[in-house]
C-alpha positions in Angstrom: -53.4 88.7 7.4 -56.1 91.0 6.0 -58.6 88.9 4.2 -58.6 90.5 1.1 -54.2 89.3 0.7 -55.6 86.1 1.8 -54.6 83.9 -1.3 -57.5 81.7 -0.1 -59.7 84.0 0.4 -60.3 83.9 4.1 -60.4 80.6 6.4 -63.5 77.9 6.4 -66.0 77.2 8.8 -66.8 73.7 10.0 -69.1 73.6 7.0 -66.6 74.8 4.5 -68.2 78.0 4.1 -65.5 80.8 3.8 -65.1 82.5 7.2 -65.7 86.3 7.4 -63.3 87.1 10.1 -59.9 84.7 9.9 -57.5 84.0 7.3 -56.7 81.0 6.1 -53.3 80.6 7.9 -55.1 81.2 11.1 -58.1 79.0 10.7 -59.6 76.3 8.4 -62.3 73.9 9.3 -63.8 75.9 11.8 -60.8 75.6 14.1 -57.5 77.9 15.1 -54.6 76.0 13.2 -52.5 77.1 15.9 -54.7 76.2 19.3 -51.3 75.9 21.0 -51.0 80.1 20.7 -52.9 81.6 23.5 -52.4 85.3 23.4 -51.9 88.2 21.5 -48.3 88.6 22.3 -47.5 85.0 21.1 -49.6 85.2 18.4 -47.5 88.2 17.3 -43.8 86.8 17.7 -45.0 83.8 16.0 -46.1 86.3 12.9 -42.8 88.3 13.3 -40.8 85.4 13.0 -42.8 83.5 9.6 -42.8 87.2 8.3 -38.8 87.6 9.0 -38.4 84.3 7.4 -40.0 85.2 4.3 -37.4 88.0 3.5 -39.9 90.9 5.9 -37.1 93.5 7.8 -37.7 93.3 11.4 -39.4 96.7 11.0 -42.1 95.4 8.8 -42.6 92.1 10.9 -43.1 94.7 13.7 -45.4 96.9 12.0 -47.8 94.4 10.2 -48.2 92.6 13.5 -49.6 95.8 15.6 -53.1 95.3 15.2 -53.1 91.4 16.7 -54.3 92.7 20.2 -57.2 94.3 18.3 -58.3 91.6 16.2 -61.5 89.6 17.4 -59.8 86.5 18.6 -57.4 88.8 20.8 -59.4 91.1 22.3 -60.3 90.9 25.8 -64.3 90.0 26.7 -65.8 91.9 29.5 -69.1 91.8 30.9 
């Protein structure tokens, strides 16, 4: 979710400081809330499916869920 639709503004760090790069649905406390999702992929079917739930056409769910595998949690380090 883009942080400025986050209704919480934006996840918290350990510290409870707001976090700059996660949304509160994703992480809170300074920790994923879904540490059981391990890649992009999943991460995105798990988004299609709470945005189809919520009333999204399977178009939408698709389209607002593109950008997963380029977010900073996603993206693959190289050295």
């Amino acid at each position: 979710m883009p942080l400025d639709k986050d209704p919480q503004g934006g996840g918290t760090e350990a510290d409870g400081s707001n976090s700059s790069k996660y949304c509160s649905y994703c992480y809170a406390g300074g920790k994923f809330t879904q540490p059981e999702i391990k890649t992009a992929k999943d991460m995105q079917l798990f988004c299609r499916k709470v945005m189809r739930e919520g009333g999204h056409s399977a178009f939408t769910a698709w389209l607002f869920t593109l950008s997963i595998p380029s977010l900073e949690r996603w993206r693959k380090k190289t050295i």
